[in-house]
Coordinates of C-alpha atoms and ligand atoms in Angstrom, one line a residue:
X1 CA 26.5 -3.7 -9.9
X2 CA 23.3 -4.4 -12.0
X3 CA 20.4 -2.3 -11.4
X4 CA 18.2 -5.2 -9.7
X5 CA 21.2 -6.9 -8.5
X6 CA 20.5 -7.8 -4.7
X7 CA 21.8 -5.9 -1.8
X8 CA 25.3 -5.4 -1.8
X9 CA 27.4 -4.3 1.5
X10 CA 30.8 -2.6 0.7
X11 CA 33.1 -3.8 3.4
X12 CA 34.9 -6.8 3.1
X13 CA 35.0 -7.6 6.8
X14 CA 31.4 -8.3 7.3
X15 CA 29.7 -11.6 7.0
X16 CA 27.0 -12.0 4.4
X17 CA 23.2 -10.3 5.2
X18 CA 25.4 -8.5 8.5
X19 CA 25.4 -4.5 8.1
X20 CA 26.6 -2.6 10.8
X21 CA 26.7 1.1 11.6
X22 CA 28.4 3.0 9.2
X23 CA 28.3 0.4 6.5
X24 CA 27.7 1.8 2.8
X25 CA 24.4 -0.2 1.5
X26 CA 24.4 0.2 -2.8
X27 CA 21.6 -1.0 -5.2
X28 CA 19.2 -2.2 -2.7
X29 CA 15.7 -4.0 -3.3
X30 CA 13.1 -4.2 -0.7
X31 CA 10.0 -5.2 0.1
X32 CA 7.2 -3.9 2.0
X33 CA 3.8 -5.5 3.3
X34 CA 0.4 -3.8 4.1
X35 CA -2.6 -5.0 4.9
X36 CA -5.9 -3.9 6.3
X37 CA -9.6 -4.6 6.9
X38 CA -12.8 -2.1 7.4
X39 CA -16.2 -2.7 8.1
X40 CA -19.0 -1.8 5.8
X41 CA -22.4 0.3 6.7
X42 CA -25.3 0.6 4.7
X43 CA -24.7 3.6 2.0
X44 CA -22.7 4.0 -1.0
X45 CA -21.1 4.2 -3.1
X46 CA -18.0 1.8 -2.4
X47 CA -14.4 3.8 -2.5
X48 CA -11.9 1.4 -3.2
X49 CA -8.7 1.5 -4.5
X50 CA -9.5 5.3 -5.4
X51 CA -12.7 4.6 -7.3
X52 CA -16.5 4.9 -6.5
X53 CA -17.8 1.5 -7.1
X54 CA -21.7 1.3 -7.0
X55 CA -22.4 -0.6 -4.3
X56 CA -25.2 -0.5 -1.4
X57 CA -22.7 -0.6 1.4
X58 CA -19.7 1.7 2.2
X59 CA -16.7 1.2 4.1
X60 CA -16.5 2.5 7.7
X61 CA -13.0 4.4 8.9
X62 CA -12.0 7.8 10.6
X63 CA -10.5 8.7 7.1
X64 CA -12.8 7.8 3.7
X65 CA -12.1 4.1 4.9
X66 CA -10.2 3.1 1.6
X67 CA -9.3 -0.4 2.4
X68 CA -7.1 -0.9 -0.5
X69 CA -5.0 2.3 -0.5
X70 CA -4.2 1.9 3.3
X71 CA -2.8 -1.5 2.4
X72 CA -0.7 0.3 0.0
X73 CA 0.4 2.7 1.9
X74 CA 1.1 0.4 4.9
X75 CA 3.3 -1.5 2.2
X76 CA 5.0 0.7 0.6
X77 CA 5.9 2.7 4.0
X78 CA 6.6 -0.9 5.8
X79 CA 9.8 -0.9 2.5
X80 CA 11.1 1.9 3.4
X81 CA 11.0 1.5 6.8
X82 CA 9.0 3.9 8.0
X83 CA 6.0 4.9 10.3
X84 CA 3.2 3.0 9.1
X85 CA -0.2 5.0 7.8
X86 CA -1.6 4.9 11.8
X87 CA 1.4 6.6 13.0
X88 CA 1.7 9.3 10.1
X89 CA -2.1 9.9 10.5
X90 CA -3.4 9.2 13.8
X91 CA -7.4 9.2 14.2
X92 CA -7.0 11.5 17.1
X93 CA -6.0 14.4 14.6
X94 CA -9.2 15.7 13.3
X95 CA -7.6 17.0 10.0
X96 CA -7.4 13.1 9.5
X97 CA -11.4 12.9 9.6
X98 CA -12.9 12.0 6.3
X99 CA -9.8 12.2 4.7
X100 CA -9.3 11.3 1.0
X101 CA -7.2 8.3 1.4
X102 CA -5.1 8.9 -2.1
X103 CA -4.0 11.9 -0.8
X104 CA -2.3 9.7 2.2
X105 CA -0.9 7.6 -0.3
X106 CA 0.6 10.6 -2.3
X107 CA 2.3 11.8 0.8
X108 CA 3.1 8.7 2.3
X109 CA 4.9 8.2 -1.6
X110 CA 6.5 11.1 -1.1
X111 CA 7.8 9.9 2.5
X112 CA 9.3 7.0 0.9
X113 CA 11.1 8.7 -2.1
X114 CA 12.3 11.5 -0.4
X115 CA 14.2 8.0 1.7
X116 CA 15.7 7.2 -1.3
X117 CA 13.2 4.6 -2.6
X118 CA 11.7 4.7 -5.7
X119 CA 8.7 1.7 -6.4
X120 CA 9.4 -1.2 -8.4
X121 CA 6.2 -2.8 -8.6
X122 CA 2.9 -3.5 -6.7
X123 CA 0.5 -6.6 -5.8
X124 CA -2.1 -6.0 -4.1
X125 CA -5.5 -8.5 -3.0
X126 CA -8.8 -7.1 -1.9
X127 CA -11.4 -9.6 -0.2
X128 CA -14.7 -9.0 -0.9
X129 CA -18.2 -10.8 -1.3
X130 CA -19.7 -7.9 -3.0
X131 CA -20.3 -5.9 -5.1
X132 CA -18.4 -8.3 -8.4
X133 CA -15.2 -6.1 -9.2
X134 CA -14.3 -7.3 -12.7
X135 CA -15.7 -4.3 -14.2
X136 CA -13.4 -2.2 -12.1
X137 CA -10.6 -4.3 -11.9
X138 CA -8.7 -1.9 -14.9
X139 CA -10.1 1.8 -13.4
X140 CA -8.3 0.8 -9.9
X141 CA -4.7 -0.1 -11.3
X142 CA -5.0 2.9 -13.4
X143 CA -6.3 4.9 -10.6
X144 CA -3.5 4.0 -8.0
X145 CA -0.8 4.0 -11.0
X146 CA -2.1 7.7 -11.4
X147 CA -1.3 8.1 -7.3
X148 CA 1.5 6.5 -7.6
X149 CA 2.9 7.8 -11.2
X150 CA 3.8 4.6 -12.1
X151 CA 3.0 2.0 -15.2
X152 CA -0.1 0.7 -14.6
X153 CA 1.2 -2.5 -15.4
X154 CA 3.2 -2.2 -12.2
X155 CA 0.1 -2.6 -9.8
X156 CA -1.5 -6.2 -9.8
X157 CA -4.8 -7.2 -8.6
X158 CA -6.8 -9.5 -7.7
X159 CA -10.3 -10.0 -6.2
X160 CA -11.6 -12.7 -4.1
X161 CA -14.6 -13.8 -1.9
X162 CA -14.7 -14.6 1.2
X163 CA -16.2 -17.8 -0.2
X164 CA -19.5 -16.9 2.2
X165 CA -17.0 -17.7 5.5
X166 CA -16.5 -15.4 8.4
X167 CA -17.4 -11.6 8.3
X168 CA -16.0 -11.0 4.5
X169 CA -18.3 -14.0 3.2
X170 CA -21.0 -12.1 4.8
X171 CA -20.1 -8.5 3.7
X172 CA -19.7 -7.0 6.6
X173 CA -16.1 -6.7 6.2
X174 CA -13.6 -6.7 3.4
X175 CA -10.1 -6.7 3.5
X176 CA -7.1 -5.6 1.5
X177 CA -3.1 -6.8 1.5
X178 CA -0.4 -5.4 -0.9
X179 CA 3.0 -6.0 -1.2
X180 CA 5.2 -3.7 -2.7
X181 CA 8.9 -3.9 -3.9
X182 CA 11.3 -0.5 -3.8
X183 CA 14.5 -0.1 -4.8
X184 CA 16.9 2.5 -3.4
X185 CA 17.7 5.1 -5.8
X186 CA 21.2 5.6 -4.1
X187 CA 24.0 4.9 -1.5
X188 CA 22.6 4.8 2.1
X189 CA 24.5 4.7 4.9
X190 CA 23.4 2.1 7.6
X191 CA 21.6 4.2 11.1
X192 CA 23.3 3.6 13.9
Ligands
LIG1 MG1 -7.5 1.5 7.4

C-alpha cells in the first residue's frame, strides 16, 4: 500500500466505503474543516494567525480571539475526529480567558497525533476588509508552520474582502475557514 494511497479496509467481506466494528483501517487520509468568525472592537493590535498585525481594531473572544488559529484547530481536530476547540476549551473555564490561542493549537495538535494522525497539509481563508494582509501573508504561514512543526509550504493562504457586503465588508467582523488533510500514521481499529 502506497503512502497516500486512499483508505483501505482489510476484510474481504465488506462492501466498499462500509467499516464495521472491529475492522482493521491502514493508510488512511482524511480531511478536516474549521471555520470561525469574531467580532472586532476598537484597539490593537490585530492577532491573527499568531501575529500582531497593526491594525486599529482587535478581535473580540473569551480566549485572545485568534480567528484563524481556531479555524485551524477546529479543522484539524474535525480530521481526527475529535471534540472540536469549544468542547476542549469551554468559555466557562476561566483558565480559558485571554488565552493565547497557539497554545490551543499546540495541544489540540498534540490531541490529534497522539490519535494517530500526523498533518499532511493546510489551507486556510481569512475574510477581512482591513487592515491589507499582503505584508503578512509570509510571517502567518511561518508562524502556524512553527505551531504546527510543519513546512511552511504546507499552510496555504489567502486573503479576501468582504467586497464592502455584510458585517466583514464593514469590519466589524472577519472570518476564517481552514481545511486540513491528516494521514494516519498507523493501523486503527474501527470504535465500536
Ligand atoms: Mg473562535
Amino acid at each position: 500500500m502506497s503512502r497516500h494511497s486512499p483508505s483501505a479496509i482489510i476484510r474481504a467481506d465488506s462492501p466498499p466505503g462500509h467499516v464495521a466494528p472491529g475492522d482493521t483501517i491502514t493508510s488512511k487520509l482524511r480531511i478536516g474543516f474549521g471555520e470561525d468568525s469574531h467580532r472586532t472592537e476598537p484597539g490593537g493590535p490585530l492577532r491573527l494567525g499568531g501575529v500582531d498585525v497593526p491594525h486599529d481594531r482587535q478581535l473580540v473572544g473569551h480566549s485572545d480571539g485568534d480567528v484563524l488559529l481556531h479555524a485551524v484547530t477546529d479543522a484539524l481536530l474535525g480530521a481526527a475526529a475529535l471534540p472540536d476547540i469549544g468542547r476542549l476549551f469551554p468559555n466557562t473555564d476561566t483558565a480559558n480567558r485571554n488565552r493565547d490561542s497557539a497554545e490551543m493549537l499546540a495541544l489540540a495538535a498534540h490531541k490529534v497525533a497522539e490519535a494517530g494522525y500526523q498533518v499532511v497539509n493546510l489551507d486556510c481563508v481569512i475574510q477581512a476588509e482591513r487592515p491589507k494582509l499582503s505584508d503578512y501573508h509570509d510571517a502567518i504561514r511561518h508562524r502556524i508552520a512553527g505551531i504546527l512543526h510543519l513546512n511552511p509550504h504546507d499552510v496555504g493562504l489567502k486573503a479576501k474582502t468582504g467586497e464592502g457586503v455584510g458585517p466583514v465588508g464593514t469590519g466589524d467582523v472577519i472570518e476564517a475557514r481552514c481545511v486540513a488533510l491528516v494521514e494516519s500514521t498507523g493501523e486503527s481499529t474501527v470504535e465500536a
